[in-house]
C-alpha cells in the first residue's frame, strides 16, 4: 500500500488514497484494526490534501464504528495541520465540524467539543450566512458551555453566528442565558430562570448545576470588579446567596478550579486574591489590559527615576 500511494503523481495518489480509505471504512467489523490501517494510510500519504482527505475518512469511520476514543489523542494536532496543509475556509470548516461531532458525547472530550465548535463558528466571521446554516452548532456550543462544570471562560458571545440568536424567537432566550452567564451574576440568572424554566427542560439543562456554576462565576466576577484585591465575606455571602459558614468552602472550591489565586484572611473576613479568571476576554478586556500595562510602565519609570536619584545623591555625599 505504501508503494502504491507514495510513488504515484499527486492526482493519482489522491485518487488511490481516497479509494483505499473508502474501501477500508466500508465496514465496521474489526474496527480497531481498520482504524489502525487508516492511520497508517494517513501517515503514508505525502500530499497535504491527501492527508486531509484520509483524516476526514478517519473521523467519520471512528464515529460510525463507535471507536472515537481511539482517535481523540490525535485531535490536539488538528489546528497545526490546518495550517500545515494550507486548507481553505471550506475545508477548515468541514474539518472543525467533523472533529466537534467526533467529540460530541465523549465525556473526556467535552472541552474539545466546545473548542472545535467555536473554531467552526469562527470560520463564518466576515462572511454572509443565515442562522439556519449554523443553528445546530450554535445551540450545541452554547449548551456545552452553560452545562460544562469546569469551563468558565468563553469568547464566543461577540461572534456573528451567536449574535444572530438574538433575533430568533425560539433561540433568543438561549442567547440571553449565555450572555448573563458571561456578564451577570447569580441574581440575574435566578430571575431569568424564573421566567424561562421551560427552556431548561427543552435543552436538557440542570438548574441546580447551572446555579453551582453561576455561584463560582459570580465569585470570579466579584474579584474582577474589585479595585483593592480584596472581597469581604459579607459580599461573597450576599452575591452567592449562601450561609456565613459556606463562604470559605466556595472560595476554596474556586481556587481548586483555578478560577482564583487567593488567600483567606479569617481574622478580617476577607478573600485576598492575586489573580482571577476573566469570563470573557474581548475588546474591553484588551483595553483594560493595555491601561494596566501603561500604568505599570509609568510606575516602573517612577521607581527607576527614584533609584537613579538615590544613587546620584549617594555619589554627591561621597564626593
Short mmCIF file of C-alpha atoms in Angstrom, two decimals:
data_model
loop_
_atom_site.label_atom_id
_atom_site.label_comp_id
_atom_site.label_asym_id
_atom_site.label_seq_id
_atom_site.Cartn_x
_atom_site.Cartn_y
_atom_site.Cartn_z
CA UNK A 1 0.00 0.00 0.00
CA UNK A 2 2.90 2.32 0.79
CA UNK A 3 4.41 1.85 -2.68
CA UNK A 4 1.05 2.37 -4.40
CA UNK A 5 0.36 5.69 -2.67
CA UNK A 6 3.82 7.23 -2.36
CA UNK A 7 5.14 6.57 -5.86
CA UNK A 8 2.17 7.93 -7.82
CA UNK A 9 1.88 11.53 -9.09
CA UNK A 10 -0.23 13.76 -6.86
CA UNK A 11 -3.53 13.45 -8.71
CA UNK A 12 -3.34 9.67 -8.97
CA UNK A 13 -2.04 9.36 -5.39
CA UNK A 14 -5.02 11.33 -4.05
CA UNK A 15 -7.44 9.17 -6.02
CA UNK A 16 -5.75 5.99 -4.78
CA UNK A 17 -5.76 7.16 -1.16
CA UNK A 18 -9.43 8.09 -1.45
CA UNK A 19 -10.34 4.68 -2.92
CA UNK A 20 -8.32 2.73 -0.35
CA UNK A 21 -9.72 4.74 2.56
CA UNK A 22 -13.29 4.30 1.32
CA UNK A 23 -12.77 0.54 0.95
CA UNK A 24 -11.32 0.15 4.44
CA UNK A 25 -14.05 2.28 6.03
CA UNK A 26 -16.88 0.48 4.26
CA UNK A 27 -17.44 -1.96 7.15
CA UNK A 28 -17.33 -1.67 10.94
CA UNK A 29 -16.13 -5.20 11.68
CA UNK A 30 -12.63 -5.38 13.20
CA UNK A 31 -12.96 -1.65 13.82
CA UNK A 32 -9.72 -1.22 15.79
CA UNK A 33 -7.70 -2.91 13.05
CA UNK A 34 -9.39 -0.89 10.32
CA UNK A 35 -8.71 2.33 12.21
CA UNK A 36 -5.03 1.41 12.53
CA UNK A 37 -4.84 0.74 8.77
CA UNK A 38 -6.43 4.10 8.06
CA UNK A 39 -3.91 5.77 10.38
CA UNK A 40 -1.10 4.00 8.50
CA UNK A 41 -2.52 5.25 5.21
CA UNK A 42 -2.75 8.77 6.67
CA UNK A 43 0.95 8.65 7.60
CA UNK A 44 1.94 7.31 4.17
CA UNK A 45 0.20 9.99 2.14
CA UNK A 46 2.67 12.75 1.32
CA UNK A 47 0.40 15.38 -0.21
CA UNK A 48 -1.38 17.80 2.20
CA UNK A 49 -4.81 17.49 0.60
CA UNK A 50 -4.43 13.71 0.64
CA UNK A 51 -3.78 13.80 4.38
CA UNK A 52 -6.88 15.96 4.83
CA UNK A 53 -8.97 13.52 2.78
CA UNK A 54 -7.80 10.44 4.67
CA UNK A 55 -8.17 12.14 8.05
CA UNK A 56 -11.78 13.03 7.23
CA UNK A 57 -12.34 9.32 6.49
CA UNK A 58 -10.69 8.52 9.83
CA UNK A 59 -13.02 10.83 11.73
CA UNK A 60 -16.16 9.56 10.02
CA UNK A 61 -15.12 5.94 10.50
CA UNK A 62 -14.24 6.37 14.18
CA UNK A 63 -17.67 7.89 14.73
CA UNK A 64 -19.53 5.26 12.70
CA UNK A 65 -17.68 2.34 14.31
CA UNK A 66 -18.00 3.89 17.78
CA UNK A 67 -14.25 3.91 18.41
CA UNK A 68 -13.91 7.68 18.77
CA UNK A 69 -11.84 7.32 21.94
CA UNK A 70 -9.02 5.77 19.89
CA UNK A 71 -8.71 8.89 17.74
CA UNK A 72 -9.08 11.52 20.46
CA UNK A 73 -5.31 11.76 21.24
CA UNK A 74 -4.69 12.93 17.64
CA UNK A 75 -7.07 15.88 17.90
CA UNK A 76 -4.57 18.16 19.65
CA UNK A 77 -2.69 18.34 16.34
CA UNK A 78 -5.67 19.40 14.20
CA UNK A 79 -5.14 23.17 14.32
CA UNK A 80 -1.50 22.75 13.37
CA UNK A 81 -2.49 20.50 10.49
CA UNK A 82 -4.95 23.08 9.19
CA UNK A 83 -2.03 25.50 8.82
CA UNK A 84 0.47 22.93 7.55
CA UNK A 85 -1.93 21.61 4.93
CA UNK A 86 -2.89 25.11 3.77
CA UNK A 87 -6.61 24.36 3.99
CA UNK A 88 -9.12 26.89 2.69
CA UNK A 89 -12.12 28.09 4.67
CA UNK A 90 -14.45 25.37 3.33
CA UNK A 91 -12.07 22.52 4.20
CA UNK A 92 -11.21 24.04 7.59
CA UNK A 93 -14.90 24.46 8.34
CA UNK A 94 -15.67 20.85 7.41
CA UNK A 95 -12.74 19.54 9.45
CA UNK A 96 -13.57 21.54 12.58
CA UNK A 97 -17.20 20.44 12.48
CA UNK A 98 -16.24 16.80 11.91
CA UNK A 99 -13.87 16.91 14.89
CA UNK A 100 -16.56 18.55 17.06
CA UNK A 101 -19.03 15.84 16.04
CA UNK A 102 -16.48 13.17 16.93
CA UNK A 103 -16.05 14.68 20.41
CA UNK A 104 -19.79 15.02 20.99
CA UNK A 105 -20.94 12.60 23.67
CA UNK A 106 -17.39 11.75 24.75
CA UNK A 107 -17.11 12.60 28.48
CA UNK A 108 -13.34 13.01 28.25
CA UNK A 109 -13.59 15.38 25.28
CA UNK A 110 -16.25 17.88 26.35
CA UNK A 111 -13.76 20.78 26.29
CA UNK A 112 -12.58 19.74 22.82
CA UNK A 113 -16.21 19.53 21.69
CA UNK A 114 -16.77 23.16 22.68
CA UNK A 115 -13.38 24.29 21.37
CA UNK A 116 -13.89 22.91 17.87
CA UNK A 117 -17.49 24.10 17.67
CA UNK A 118 -16.19 27.60 18.38
CA UNK A 119 -13.43 27.12 15.78
CA UNK A 120 -16.09 26.03 13.28
CA UNK A 121 -18.29 29.05 14.01
CA UNK A 122 -15.27 31.36 13.72
CA UNK A 123 -14.90 30.36 10.05
CA UNK A 124 -18.16 32.21 9.33
CA UNK A 125 -16.88 35.55 10.61
CA UNK A 126 -16.76 38.19 7.84
CA UNK A 127 -18.99 36.08 5.58
CA UNK A 128 -22.64 36.20 4.60
CA UNK A 129 -24.74 33.39 6.06
CA UNK A 130 -28.09 32.73 7.69
CA UNK A 131 -28.71 31.43 11.20
CA UNK A 132 -30.11 28.22 9.73
CA UNK A 133 -26.64 27.43 8.38
CA UNK A 134 -25.12 27.29 11.86
CA UNK A 135 -28.19 26.86 14.08
CA UNK A 136 -27.33 23.38 15.35
CA UNK A 137 -23.67 24.22 16.04
CA UNK A 138 -24.50 27.48 17.84
CA UNK A 139 -27.02 25.77 20.11
CA UNK A 140 -24.61 22.92 20.84
CA UNK A 141 -21.78 25.33 21.66
CA UNK A 142 -23.95 27.46 23.95
CA UNK A 143 -25.39 24.45 25.78
CA UNK A 144 -21.95 22.85 26.11
CA UNK A 145 -20.55 25.98 27.76
CA UNK A 146 -23.55 26.51 30.03
CA UNK A 147 -23.52 22.90 31.25
CA UNK A 148 -19.74 22.34 31.45
CA UNK A 149 -18.82 22.24 35.17
CA UNK A 150 -15.18 23.22 34.64
CA UNK A 151 -15.25 25.74 31.78
CA UNK A 152 -15.61 29.34 32.93
CA UNK A 153 -14.24 31.40 30.06
CA UNK A 154 -15.78 31.80 26.63
CA UNK A 155 -15.13 34.35 23.89
CA UNK A 156 -17.96 33.48 21.53
CA UNK A 157 -20.54 35.99 22.76
CA UNK A 158 -19.50 38.61 20.18
CA UNK A 159 -19.33 36.15 17.27
CA UNK A 160 -21.73 36.96 14.44
CA UNK A 161 -23.22 33.47 14.48
CA UNK A 162 -24.00 33.74 18.19
CA UNK A 163 -25.32 37.30 17.88
CA UNK A 164 -27.83 36.04 15.32
CA UNK A 165 -29.59 34.15 18.12
CA UNK A 166 -30.95 37.44 19.46
CA UNK A 167 -33.28 37.89 16.52
CA UNK A 168 -34.67 34.35 16.65
CA UNK A 169 -37.94 33.91 18.52
CA UNK A 170 -37.12 30.39 19.67
CA UNK A 171 -33.43 30.86 20.48
CA UNK A 172 -33.41 34.44 21.76
CA UNK A 173 -33.70 33.24 25.38
CA UNK A 174 -30.68 30.98 24.89
CA UNK A 175 -28.59 34.00 23.88
CA UNK A 176 -29.86 35.86 26.95
CA UNK A 177 -28.85 32.96 29.19
CA UNK A 178 -25.38 32.72 27.64
CA UNK A 179 -24.95 36.47 27.91
CA UNK A 180 -25.90 36.73 31.59
CA UNK A 181 -23.66 33.78 32.46
CA UNK A 182 -20.73 35.65 30.93
CA UNK A 183 -21.61 39.12 32.16
CA UNK A 184 -24.11 38.76 35.03
CA UNK A 185 -24.28 37.25 38.48
CA UNK A 186 -26.36 34.66 40.30
CA UNK A 187 -29.28 37.01 40.99
CA UNK A 188 -29.56 37.76 37.26
CA UNK A 189 -29.61 34.06 36.47
CA UNK A 190 -32.26 33.24 39.08
CA UNK A 191 -34.55 35.95 37.69
CA UNK A 192 -34.05 34.59 34.19
CA UNK A 193 -34.74 31.00 35.24
CA UNK A 194 -37.95 32.01 36.97
CA UNK A 195 -39.27 33.44 33.68
CA UNK A 196 -37.79 30.79 31.36
CA UNK A 197 -37.95 27.46 33.22
CA UNK A 198 -39.27 25.69 30.10
CA UNK A 199 -36.04 26.46 28.22
CA UNK A 200 -34.07 24.26 30.62
CA UNK A 201 -36.29 21.25 30.01
CA UNK A 202 -36.10 21.83 26.26
CA UNK A 203 -32.30 21.96 26.25
CA UNK A 204 -31.86 19.28 28.95
CA UNK A 205 -30.07 21.71 31.27
CA UNK A 206 -29.91 21.12 35.02
CA UNK A 207 -30.95 24.19 37.02
CA UNK A 208 -29.01 23.03 40.09
CA UNK A 209 -25.83 22.52 38.06
CA UNK A 210 -26.15 25.95 36.48
CA UNK A 211 -26.70 27.53 39.92
CA UNK A 212 -23.45 25.92 41.09
CA UNK A 213 -21.59 27.24 38.07
CA UNK A 214 -23.10 30.71 38.40
CA UNK A 215 -22.01 30.91 42.05
CA UNK A 216 -18.44 30.19 41.02
CA UNK A 217 -18.58 32.61 38.09
CA UNK A 218 -20.16 35.28 40.30
CA UNK A 219 -17.25 34.91 42.72
CA UNK A 220 -14.82 35.40 39.83
CA UNK A 221 -16.83 38.45 38.76
CA UNK A 222 -16.50 39.97 42.24
CA UNK A 223 -12.74 39.55 42.02
CA UNK A 224 -12.52 41.12 38.55
CA UNK A 225 -14.57 44.10 39.76
CA UNK A 226 -12.53 44.68 42.91
CA UNK A 227 -10.04 47.54 42.82
CA UNK A 228 -8.41 46.61 46.13
CA UNK A 229 -7.63 42.95 45.53
CA UNK A 230 -9.93 42.01 48.41
CA UNK A 231 -13.51 40.78 48.72
CA UNK A 232 -15.38 40.96 52.05
CA UNK A 233 -17.01 37.74 53.25
CA UNK A 234 -20.32 39.58 53.51
CA UNK A 235 -20.25 40.48 49.82
CA UNK A 236 -19.47 36.88 48.87
CA UNK A 237 -22.33 35.66 51.08
CA UNK A 238 -24.86 38.07 49.60
CA UNK A 239 -23.78 37.64 45.96
CA UNK A 240 -23.66 33.84 46.09
CA UNK A 241 -26.78 33.69 48.30
CA UNK A 242 -25.20 31.30 50.77
CA UNK A 243 -24.81 30.98 54.53
CA UNK A 244 -21.97 32.55 56.52
CA UNK A 245 -20.31 29.21 57.13
CA UNK A 246 -20.27 28.37 53.40
CA UNK A 247 -18.18 31.33 52.24
CA UNK A 248 -14.79 29.70 52.73
CA UNK A 249 -15.97 26.44 51.15
CA UNK A 250 -16.92 28.23 47.93
CA UNK A 251 -13.69 30.22 47.87
CA UNK A 252 -11.64 27.04 48.26
CA UNK A 253 -13.69 25.44 45.50
CA UNK A 254 -12.99 28.37 43.18
CA UNK A 255 -9.28 28.17 43.98
CA UNK A 256 -9.19 24.42 43.26
CA UNK A 257 -10.81 25.05 39.86
CA UNK A 258 -8.19 27.76 39.16
CA UNK A 259 -10.82 30.48 38.96
CA UNK A 260 -8.90 32.39 41.60
CA UNK A 261 -5.47 32.59 43.13
CA UNK A 262 -6.34 33.77 46.60
CA UNK A 263 -5.81 33.50 50.33
CA UNK A 264 -8.43 33.57 53.05
CA UNK A 265 -7.93 36.14 55.80
CA UNK A 266 -10.16 34.75 58.53
CA UNK A 267 -9.38 37.47 61.07
CA UNK A 268 -10.51 40.29 58.78
CA UNK A 269 -13.05 38.06 56.96
CA UNK A 270 -11.55 38.94 53.60
CA UNK A 271 -10.72 37.00 50.45
CA UNK A 272 -7.37 38.36 49.26
CA UNK A 273 -6.73 37.44 45.64
CA UNK A 274 -3.82 37.92 43.23
CA UNK A 275 -5.46 36.62 40.05
CA UNK A 276 -8.92 35.82 38.73
CA UNK A 277 -10.29 34.29 35.56
CA UNK A 278 -11.99 36.69 33.16
CA UNK A 279 -15.21 35.13 31.90
CA UNK A 280 -14.80 36.88 28.56
CA UNK A 281 -11.70 38.40 27.04
CA UNK A 282 -12.82 40.68 24.26
CA UNK A 283 -12.03 44.20 23.14
CA UNK A 284 -12.93 45.76 26.50
CA UNK A 285 -10.57 43.40 28.32
CA UNK A 286 -7.74 44.18 25.89
CA UNK A 287 -8.26 47.90 26.51
CA UNK A 288 -8.20 47.29 30.27
CA UNK A 289 -5.02 45.22 29.95
CA UNK A 290 -3.37 47.95 27.88
CA UNK A 291 -4.32 50.51 30.51
CA UNK A 292 -2.79 48.36 33.26
CA UNK A 293 0.38 47.83 31.26
CA UNK A 294 0.67 51.57 30.66
CA UNK A 295 0.21 52.20 34.38
CA UNK A 296 2.82 49.54 35.15
CA UNK A 297 5.20 51.28 32.72
CA UNK A 298 4.63 54.62 34.46
CA UNK A 299 5.17 53.02 37.90
CA UNK A 300 8.37 51.32 36.77
CA UNK A 301 9.59 54.61 35.33
CA UNK A 302 8.99 56.29 38.68
CA UNK A 303 10.85 53.54 40.53
CA UNK A 304 13.80 53.76 38.11
CA UNK A 305 13.89 57.55 38.50
CA UNK A 306 13.81 57.25 42.27
CA UNK A 307 16.65 54.71 42.24
CA UNK A 308 18.67 56.94 39.91
CA UNK A 309 18.15 59.98 42.14
CA UNK A 310 19.10 57.96 45.23
CA UNK A 311 22.25 56.75 43.53
CA UNK A 312 23.16 60.29 42.42
CA UNK A 313 22.58 61.61 45.93
CA UNK A 314 24.90 58.94 47.30
CA UNK A 315 27.60 59.93 44.83
CA UNK A 316 27.31 63.58 45.82
CA UNK A 317 27.62 62.72 49.52
CA UNK A 318 30.70 60.57 48.88
CA UNK A 319 32.35 63.43 46.97
#
